[in-house]
Amino acid sequence: MLRDRREELGFSQESLARAIGVETSTVWRWEHGETSPQPWLRPKLAVALEVNREQLTALLVNDDQPLHPSAAPAAALDAEMRRRTFLAGVPLLASALTPHSLGSLEVELSQLWASYQASRYGPIVDRLPGLLAQLQSSLIIDVGRDRRRCERALALAYQLSATALTKLGHRDPAMSALDLGIAAAERSSDLVVAGSVKRSKAHAMLAFGFPSESAGLVEETLAGLRAVRVHESPNLLSVLGTLHLVGSVASSQEGDRRGASASLEAAGAAASRLGRDANCLWTAFGPTNVAIHRIVTDIELGRPAKAIDLAPAIDTRSLPSERRARHAIEVARAHSLLGQIDEAAAVLIESEKSAAEQIRHHRLSRHLVASWLEGPRRRGAVSSLAERMRLQPD
């Protein structure tokens, strides 16, 4: 792990931080899995630690992922999300259940996706384990001609499970859910849904610090969709577009500006063909989503000032609450990278009004606020936000 390599070379956290030009607390957060090094810092870190890029990626994997000492459990919601991973015991439970009609389960699944996009996690925690069990039960009983339809619904349910778990930073159960979702989608023979679940897996790889693997999965999935004749439906355009968006972030995290630009152009072309901000397969894809990913890539490429300049021109009102809040977190991150803590906190607090659960529980917003608490002076707004997040100052 990173700490072991640092100590092996005789670095203290302070001396390593000095060698690569960051704060000591930043190295501490890297070693405890709180954050990952920004793309432009990784070459310096690799040189200091005398490793190549692949070896550095391996060093940054932290299986233990201990909590930040200033962070109490996020709240009852996060504790419940940890306990009920949406996976444990589902097959056993399924065999004991009498399934509802497949149509009613599909309606409920749509409602849970709507809850997620409205930044309301409570209904997902309460009902998604049971819904997964009901879908598993339907497959055990054998739904005959509806089997593929049931597998499709199961794939989308696992995708929702993984999406929520990724947001909260729970890597292993999220990846397990995605693998189960991909298998179900492939059994359903729905290539577009399979592509959508693979896009979520590529996004999760990004979230957990594996940009190269994410980029590889994006390319593999795009190639698979190109190799078959699929009608260019709104669903397909949305999946293709979001795959390119994930690819743009993966390229930017690798410092590949040309690759990021090419992926954004491809996503923009798909959005133009789609012709509107849609929400096909709960992707929230369209021209606005492409615009906000331009900001994300600017941040990842070390251009936070440019991202801040672009942000006011983007009207996100056509997007679901979840997307608007996620955009706000990125804008706050850009301000934070420039040391503009008051402005960053203001962005999160404003977004909190319409997406409180998202802002208070998202792993990135929590990392931001935890880092601000370590600053030389605490602002009242930051302390108040930290209190609502159940983050305890040192």
Coordinates of C-alpha atoms in Angstrom, one line a residue:
M1 CA 0.0 0.0 0.0
L2 CA 1.0 3.6 -0.3
R3 CA 2.0 4.0 3.3
D4 CA 4.2 0.9 3.2
R5 CA 6.0 2.1 0.1
R6 CA 6.5 5.6 1.6
E7 CA 8.0 4.1 4.8
E8 CA 10.1 1.7 2.8
L9 CA 11.8 4.6 1.1
G10 CA 12.2 6.5 4.4
F11 CA 9.7 9.3 3.7
S12 CA 7.5 10.8 6.4
Q13 CA 4.1 12.0 5.3
E14 CA 5.5 15.6 5.6
S15 CA 8.6 14.9 3.5
L16 CA 6.7 13.1 0.8
A17 CA 4.1 16.0 0.7
R18 CA 7.0 18.5 0.4
A19 CA 8.6 16.5 -2.5
I20 CA 5.5 16.6 -4.6
G21 CA 4.1 20.0 -3.6
V22 CA 1.0 19.2 -1.5
E23 CA -0.1 19.5 2.1
T24 CA 0.7 16.8 4.6
S25 CA -3.0 16.2 5.2
T26 CA -3.4 15.4 1.5
V27 CA -0.9 12.5 1.8
W28 CA -2.8 11.4 4.9
R29 CA -6.1 11.3 3.0
W30 CA -4.5 9.3 0.1
E31 CA -3.2 6.7 2.5
H32 CA -6.6 6.3 4.2
G33 CA -8.6 6.0 1.0
E34 CA -10.3 9.4 1.6
T35 CA -9.2 10.8 -1.8
S36 CA -7.0 9.9 -4.7
P37 CA -4.2 12.0 -6.2
Q38 CA -5.2 14.3 -9.0
P39 CA -4.0 13.2 -12.5
W40 CA -1.4 15.9 -12.7
L41 CA 0.1 14.9 -9.4
R42 CA 0.4 11.2 -10.2
P43 CA 3.6 11.4 -12.3
K44 CA 5.3 13.3 -9.5
L45 CA 4.1 10.8 -6.9
A46 CA 5.3 7.9 -9.0
V47 CA 8.8 9.4 -9.4
A48 CA 9.0 10.1 -5.7
L49 CA 8.0 6.5 -4.9
E50 CA 10.2 5.1 -7.7
V51 CA 7.3 3.1 -9.3
N52 CA 5.6 3.1 -12.7
R53 CA 2.0 4.1 -13.3
E54 CA 0.5 0.6 -12.9
Q55 CA 2.4 0.0 -9.7
L56 CA 1.2 3.4 -8.4
T57 CA -2.4 2.4 -9.1
A58 CA -1.9 -0.8 -7.1
L59 CA -0.4 1.2 -4.2
L60 CA -3.4 3.5 -4.1
V61 CA -5.9 0.6 -3.6
N62 CA -6.9 0.6 0.0
D63 CA -9.0 -2.4 0.9
D64 CA -9.5 -1.5 4.5
Q65 CA -10.8 2.0 3.7
P66 CA -10.9 3.2 7.4
L67 CA -13.1 6.1 8.2
H68 CA -11.6 9.6 8.4
P69 CA -11.0 10.3 12.1
S70 CA -13.1 13.4 11.9
A71 CA -16.0 11.5 10.3
A72 CA -18.6 9.8 12.5
P73 CA -20.9 7.3 10.7
A74 CA -22.6 9.4 8.0
A75 CA -26.1 8.9 9.5
A76 CA -28.6 6.2 9.9
L77 CA -29.1 6.1 6.1
D78 CA -25.4 5.4 5.4
A79 CA -25.2 2.8 8.1
E80 CA -28.3 1.1 6.7
M81 CA -26.8 1.2 3.2
R82 CA -23.7 -0.6 4.5
R83 CA -25.7 -3.2 6.3
R84 CA -28.1 -4.0 3.5
T85 CA -25.9 -4.1 0.4
F86 CA -28.9 -5.1 -1.7
L87 CA -27.2 -8.4 -2.3
A88 CA -26.8 -10.4 0.8
G89 CA -29.3 -13.3 1.2
V90 CA -31.3 -12.3 -1.9
P91 CA -31.3 -15.7 -3.6
L92 CA -32.3 -17.5 -0.4
L93 CA -35.0 -15.0 0.3
A94 CA -36.3 -15.3 -3.2
S95 CA -37.1 -19.0 -3.0
A96 CA -39.4 -18.2 -0.1
L97 CA -41.4 -15.5 -1.8
T98 CA -44.5 -15.6 -4.0
P99 CA -43.7 -13.0 -6.7
H100 CA -45.8 -10.1 -7.6
S101 CA -46.7 -9.7 -11.3
L102 CA -43.8 -8.8 -13.4
G103 CA -45.6 -5.6 -14.6
S104 CA -46.0 -4.4 -11.0
L105 CA -42.3 -5.1 -10.3
E106 CA -41.3 -3.1 -13.3
V107 CA -43.5 -0.2 -12.2
E108 CA -41.9 -0.3 -8.7
L109 CA -38.4 -0.4 -10.3
S110 CA -39.3 2.8 -12.2
Q111 CA -40.5 4.4 -9.0
L112 CA -37.2 3.6 -7.3
W113 CA -35.1 5.0 -10.1
A114 CA -37.3 8.1 -9.9
S115 CA -36.5 8.3 -6.1
Y116 CA -32.8 8.0 -6.8
Q117 CA -32.9 10.8 -9.4
A118 CA -34.9 12.9 -6.9
S119 CA -32.0 12.4 -4.4
R120 CA -34.3 10.4 -2.1
Y121 CA -32.5 7.3 -0.9
G122 CA -34.8 6.2 1.8
P123 CA -37.3 4.4 -0.5
I124 CA -34.3 2.6 -2.2
V125 CA -33.0 1.3 1.1
D126 CA -36.4 0.2 2.2
R127 CA -37.6 -1.6 -0.9
L128 CA -34.8 -2.5 -3.3
P129 CA -33.6 -5.6 -1.4
G130 CA -37.2 -6.9 -1.5
L131 CA -37.6 -6.0 -5.2
L132 CA -34.4 -7.9 -6.1
A133 CA -35.7 -10.9 -4.2
Q134 CA -39.1 -10.8 -6.0
L135 CA -37.3 -10.7 -9.4
Q136 CA -35.1 -13.6 -8.4
S137 CA -38.1 -15.5 -7.2
S138 CA -39.8 -14.9 -10.6
L139 CA -36.8 -16.4 -12.3
I140 CA -36.7 -19.4 -10.0
I141 CA -40.4 -20.1 -10.7
D142 CA -39.7 -19.5 -14.4
V143 CA -41.7 -16.8 -16.1
G144 CA -41.6 -18.6 -19.5
R145 CA -41.9 -16.2 -22.4
D146 CA -41.3 -13.3 -20.0
R147 CA -38.0 -14.6 -18.7
R148 CA -35.9 -12.2 -20.8
R149 CA -38.1 -9.3 -19.7
C150 CA -37.6 -10.4 -16.1
E151 CA -33.8 -10.6 -16.6
R152 CA -33.8 -7.1 -18.1
A153 CA -35.6 -5.8 -15.0
L154 CA -33.2 -7.6 -12.7
A155 CA -30.3 -6.1 -14.6
L156 CA -31.7 -2.6 -14.1
A157 CA -32.4 -3.3 -10.4
Y158 CA -28.8 -4.3 -9.9
Q159 CA -27.6 -1.3 -11.8
L160 CA -29.7 1.0 -9.4
S161 CA -28.2 -0.8 -6.4
A162 CA -24.7 -0.3 -7.6
T163 CA -25.3 3.3 -8.6
A164 CA -26.4 4.1 -5.1
L165 CA -23.6 2.1 -3.4
T166 CA -21.0 3.8 -5.7
K167 CA -22.3 7.2 -4.7
L168 CA -21.8 6.3 -1.0
G169 CA -18.3 4.9 -1.6
H170 CA -19.0 1.2 -1.0
R171 CA -16.7 -0.3 -3.7
D172 CA -16.9 -4.1 -3.3
P173 CA -20.7 -4.5 -3.1
A174 CA -21.2 -2.0 -5.9
M175 CA -18.9 -4.0 -8.2
S176 CA -20.5 -7.2 -7.2
A177 CA -23.9 -5.8 -8.1
L178 CA -22.7 -4.6 -11.4
D179 CA -21.3 -7.9 -12.4
L180 CA -24.6 -9.5 -11.5
G181 CA -26.4 -6.9 -13.5
I182 CA -24.3 -7.4 -16.6
A183 CA -24.9 -11.1 -16.4
A184 CA -28.6 -10.6 -16.2
A185 CA -28.6 -8.1 -19.0
E186 CA -26.7 -10.5 -21.2
R187 CA -29.1 -13.3 -20.5
S188 CA -31.9 -10.9 -21.5
S189 CA -30.3 -10.4 -24.9
D190 CA -31.0 -6.7 -24.5
L191 CA -27.7 -5.2 -25.8
V192 CA -28.7 -1.6 -25.0
V193 CA -29.4 -2.5 -21.3
A194 CA -26.2 -4.5 -21.2
G195 CA -24.3 -1.5 -22.5
S196 CA -26.0 0.8 -19.9
V197 CA -25.0 -1.5 -17.0
K198 CA -21.4 -1.7 -18.4
R199 CA -21.4 2.1 -18.5
S200 CA -22.2 2.1 -14.8
K201 CA -19.4 -0.3 -14.2
A202 CA -17.0 2.0 -16.1
H203 CA -18.2 4.9 -14.0
A204 CA -17.7 3.0 -10.8
M205 CA -14.1 2.1 -11.9
L206 CA -13.5 5.8 -12.3
A207 CA -15.0 6.6 -8.9
F208 CA -12.8 4.1 -7.2
G209 CA -9.6 5.2 -8.9
F210 CA -9.1 3.0 -12.0
P211 CA -9.3 5.3 -15.0
S212 CA -7.3 3.0 -17.4
E213 CA -9.6 0.0 -16.7
S214 CA -12.6 2.3 -17.1
A215 CA -11.4 3.6 -20.5
G216 CA -10.8 0.0 -21.6
L217 CA -14.4 -1.1 -20.6
V218 CA -15.8 1.9 -22.4
E219 CA -14.0 1.1 -25.6
E220 CA -14.9 -2.6 -25.4
T221 CA -18.6 -1.8 -24.9
L222 CA -18.7 0.8 -27.7
A223 CA -17.0 -1.7 -30.0
G224 CA -19.5 -4.4 -29.1
L225 CA -22.4 -2.1 -29.9
R226 CA -20.9 -1.0 -33.2
A227 CA -20.4 -4.7 -34.2
V228 CA -24.1 -5.5 -34.1
R229 CA -26.9 -4.0 -36.0
V230 CA -28.9 -2.0 -33.4
H231 CA -31.6 0.4 -34.3
E232 CA -30.5 3.9 -33.3
S233 CA -33.2 4.4 -30.8
P234 CA -33.3 7.1 -28.1
N235 CA -32.2 4.5 -25.6
L236 CA -29.2 3.5 -27.7
L237 CA -28.2 7.1 -28.3
S238 CA -28.4 7.8 -24.6
V239 CA -26.3 4.8 -23.7
L240 CA -23.7 5.6 -26.4
G241 CA -23.6 9.2 -25.3
T242 CA -23.1 8.4 -21.6
L243 CA -20.4 5.8 -22.5
H244 CA -18.5 8.6 -24.3
L245 CA -19.0 10.9 -21.3
V246 CA -17.4 8.3 -19.0
G247 CA -14.6 7.9 -21.6
S248 CA -14.0 11.7 -21.5
V249 CA -13.5 11.7 -17.7
A250 CA -11.3 8.6 -17.9
S251 CA -9.1 10.2 -20.5
S252 CA -8.9 13.4 -18.5
Q253 CA -7.9 11.6 -15.4
E254 CA -5.1 10.0 -17.4
G255 CA -4.0 13.5 -18.6
D256 CA -5.1 12.7 -22.2
R257 CA -6.5 16.0 -23.4
R258 CA -7.0 14.8 -27.0
G259 CA -8.8 11.7 -25.9
A260 CA -11.1 13.7 -23.6
S261 CA -11.9 16.1 -26.3
A262 CA -12.6 13.3 -28.8
S263 CA -15.0 11.6 -26.4
L264 CA -16.8 14.9 -25.6
E265 CA -17.2 15.5 -29.4
A266 CA -18.7 12.0 -29.8
A267 CA -21.0 12.5 -26.9
G268 CA -22.1 15.9 -28.3
A269 CA -22.9 14.2 -31.7
A270 CA -25.0 11.6 -29.9
A271 CA -26.8 14.4 -28.0
S272 CA -27.4 16.3 -31.3
R273 CA -29.0 13.2 -32.8
L274 CA -31.1 12.7 -29.7
G275 CA -32.1 16.3 -30.0
R276 CA -33.1 17.1 -26.4
D277 CA -32.3 16.6 -22.8
A278 CA -34.0 13.2 -22.3
N279 CA -33.9 10.6 -19.5
C280 CA -33.8 7.3 -21.5
L281 CA -32.9 4.4 -19.3
W282 CA -32.4 6.9 -16.4
T283 CA -29.3 8.4 -18.1
A284 CA -30.3 12.1 -17.9
F285 CA -28.4 12.3 -21.2
G286 CA -28.6 15.2 -23.6
P287 CA -26.8 18.4 -24.5
T288 CA -26.8 19.7 -20.9
N289 CA -25.2 16.6 -19.6
V290 CA -22.5 16.9 -22.2
A291 CA -22.0 20.6 -21.2
I292 CA -21.5 19.7 -17.5
H293 CA -19.0 17.0 -18.4
R294 CA -16.9 19.6 -20.1
I295 CA -16.6 21.2 -16.7
V296 CA -15.6 17.8 -15.1
T297 CA -12.9 17.2 -17.7
D298 CA -11.5 20.7 -17.2
I299 CA -11.3 20.0 -13.5
E300 CA -9.6 16.7 -14.0
L301 CA -7.1 18.2 -16.5
G302 CA -6.1 20.8 -13.9
R303 CA -8.1 23.8 -15.2
P304 CA -10.5 24.6 -12.3
A305 CA -10.6 28.3 -13.1
K306 CA -11.9 27.5 -16.7
A307 CA -14.5 25.2 -15.2
I308 CA -15.8 27.9 -12.9
D309 CA -15.9 30.4 -15.8
L310 CA -18.1 27.9 -17.8
A311 CA -20.4 26.9 -15.0
P312 CA -22.8 30.0 -14.9
A313 CA -23.7 29.5 -18.6
I314 CA -25.1 26.0 -18.0
D315 CA -28.9 25.8 -17.2
T316 CA -29.4 22.5 -15.4
R317 CA -33.1 22.9 -14.8
S318 CA -34.0 20.3 -17.3
L319 CA -32.0 17.6 -15.4
P320 CA -33.1 15.5 -12.5
S321 CA -32.2 16.6 -9.0
E322 CA -29.5 14.0 -8.7
R323 CA -27.7 15.4 -11.8
R324 CA -28.0 19.0 -10.7
A325 CA -26.6 18.1 -7.3
R326 CA -23.7 16.1 -8.8
H327 CA -22.9 19.1 -11.0
A328 CA -22.9 21.4 -7.9
I329 CA -20.4 19.1 -6.2
E330 CA -18.1 19.4 -9.2
V331 CA -18.4 23.2 -9.2
A332 CA -17.6 23.2 -5.4
R333 CA -14.6 21.0 -6.1
A334 CA -13.3 23.5 -8.7
H335 CA -13.6 26.3 -6.2
S336 CA -12.0 24.2 -3.5
L337 CA -9.0 23.5 -5.7
L338 CA -8.5 27.3 -6.1
G339 CA -8.7 27.7 -2.3
Q340 CA -12.1 29.5 -2.6
I341 CA -13.7 27.6 0.3
D342 CA -16.4 30.1 1.1
E343 CA -17.6 30.0 -2.6
A344 CA -17.4 26.2 -2.6
A345 CA -19.4 25.8 0.6
A346 CA -22.0 28.2 -0.7
V347 CA -22.5 26.0 -3.8
L348 CA -23.1 22.9 -1.7
I349 CA -25.4 24.7 0.7
E350 CA -27.5 26.1 -2.1
S351 CA -27.8 22.6 -3.7
E352 CA -28.6 21.1 -0.3
K353 CA -31.9 22.9 -0.4
S354 CA -33.2 20.7 -3.2
A355 CA -31.0 17.6 -2.8
A356 CA -30.2 17.3 0.9
E357 CA -29.5 13.5 1.0
Q358 CA -27.3 13.7 -2.1
I359 CA -25.1 16.5 -0.7
R360 CA -24.9 15.1 2.8
H361 CA -24.1 11.6 1.9
H362 CA -22.2 11.7 -1.4
R363 CA -18.6 10.5 -0.8
L364 CA -17.2 13.5 -2.8
S365 CA -19.1 16.2 -0.9
R366 CA -18.2 14.6 2.4
H367 CA -14.5 14.5 1.4
L368 CA -14.6 18.1 0.4
V369 CA -16.1 19.3 3.7
A370 CA -13.8 17.0 5.7
S371 CA -10.8 18.6 4.0
W372 CA -12.1 22.1 4.8
L373 CA -12.4 21.3 8.5
E374 CA -8.6 20.7 8.4
G375 CA -8.0 24.2 7.2
P376 CA -6.2 26.9 9.2
R377 CA -9.5 28.6 10.0
R378 CA -13.0 27.2 10.1
R379 CA -15.8 29.1 8.6
G380 CA -19.3 29.2 10.1
A381 CA -20.9 27.9 7.0
V382 CA -18.5 25.0 6.7
S383 CA -19.0 24.0 10.4
S384 CA -22.7 24.1 10.0
L385 CA -22.6 22.0 6.9
A386 CA -20.3 19.5 8.6
E387 CA -22.7 19.2 11.5
R388 CA -25.5 18.3 9.2
M389 CA -23.3 15.7 7.5
R390 CA -22.4 14.4 11.0
L391 CA -18.7 15.1 10.4
Q392 CA -17.0 15.8 13.6
P393 CA -14.3 18.5 13.6
D394 CA -11.0 17.5 15.2

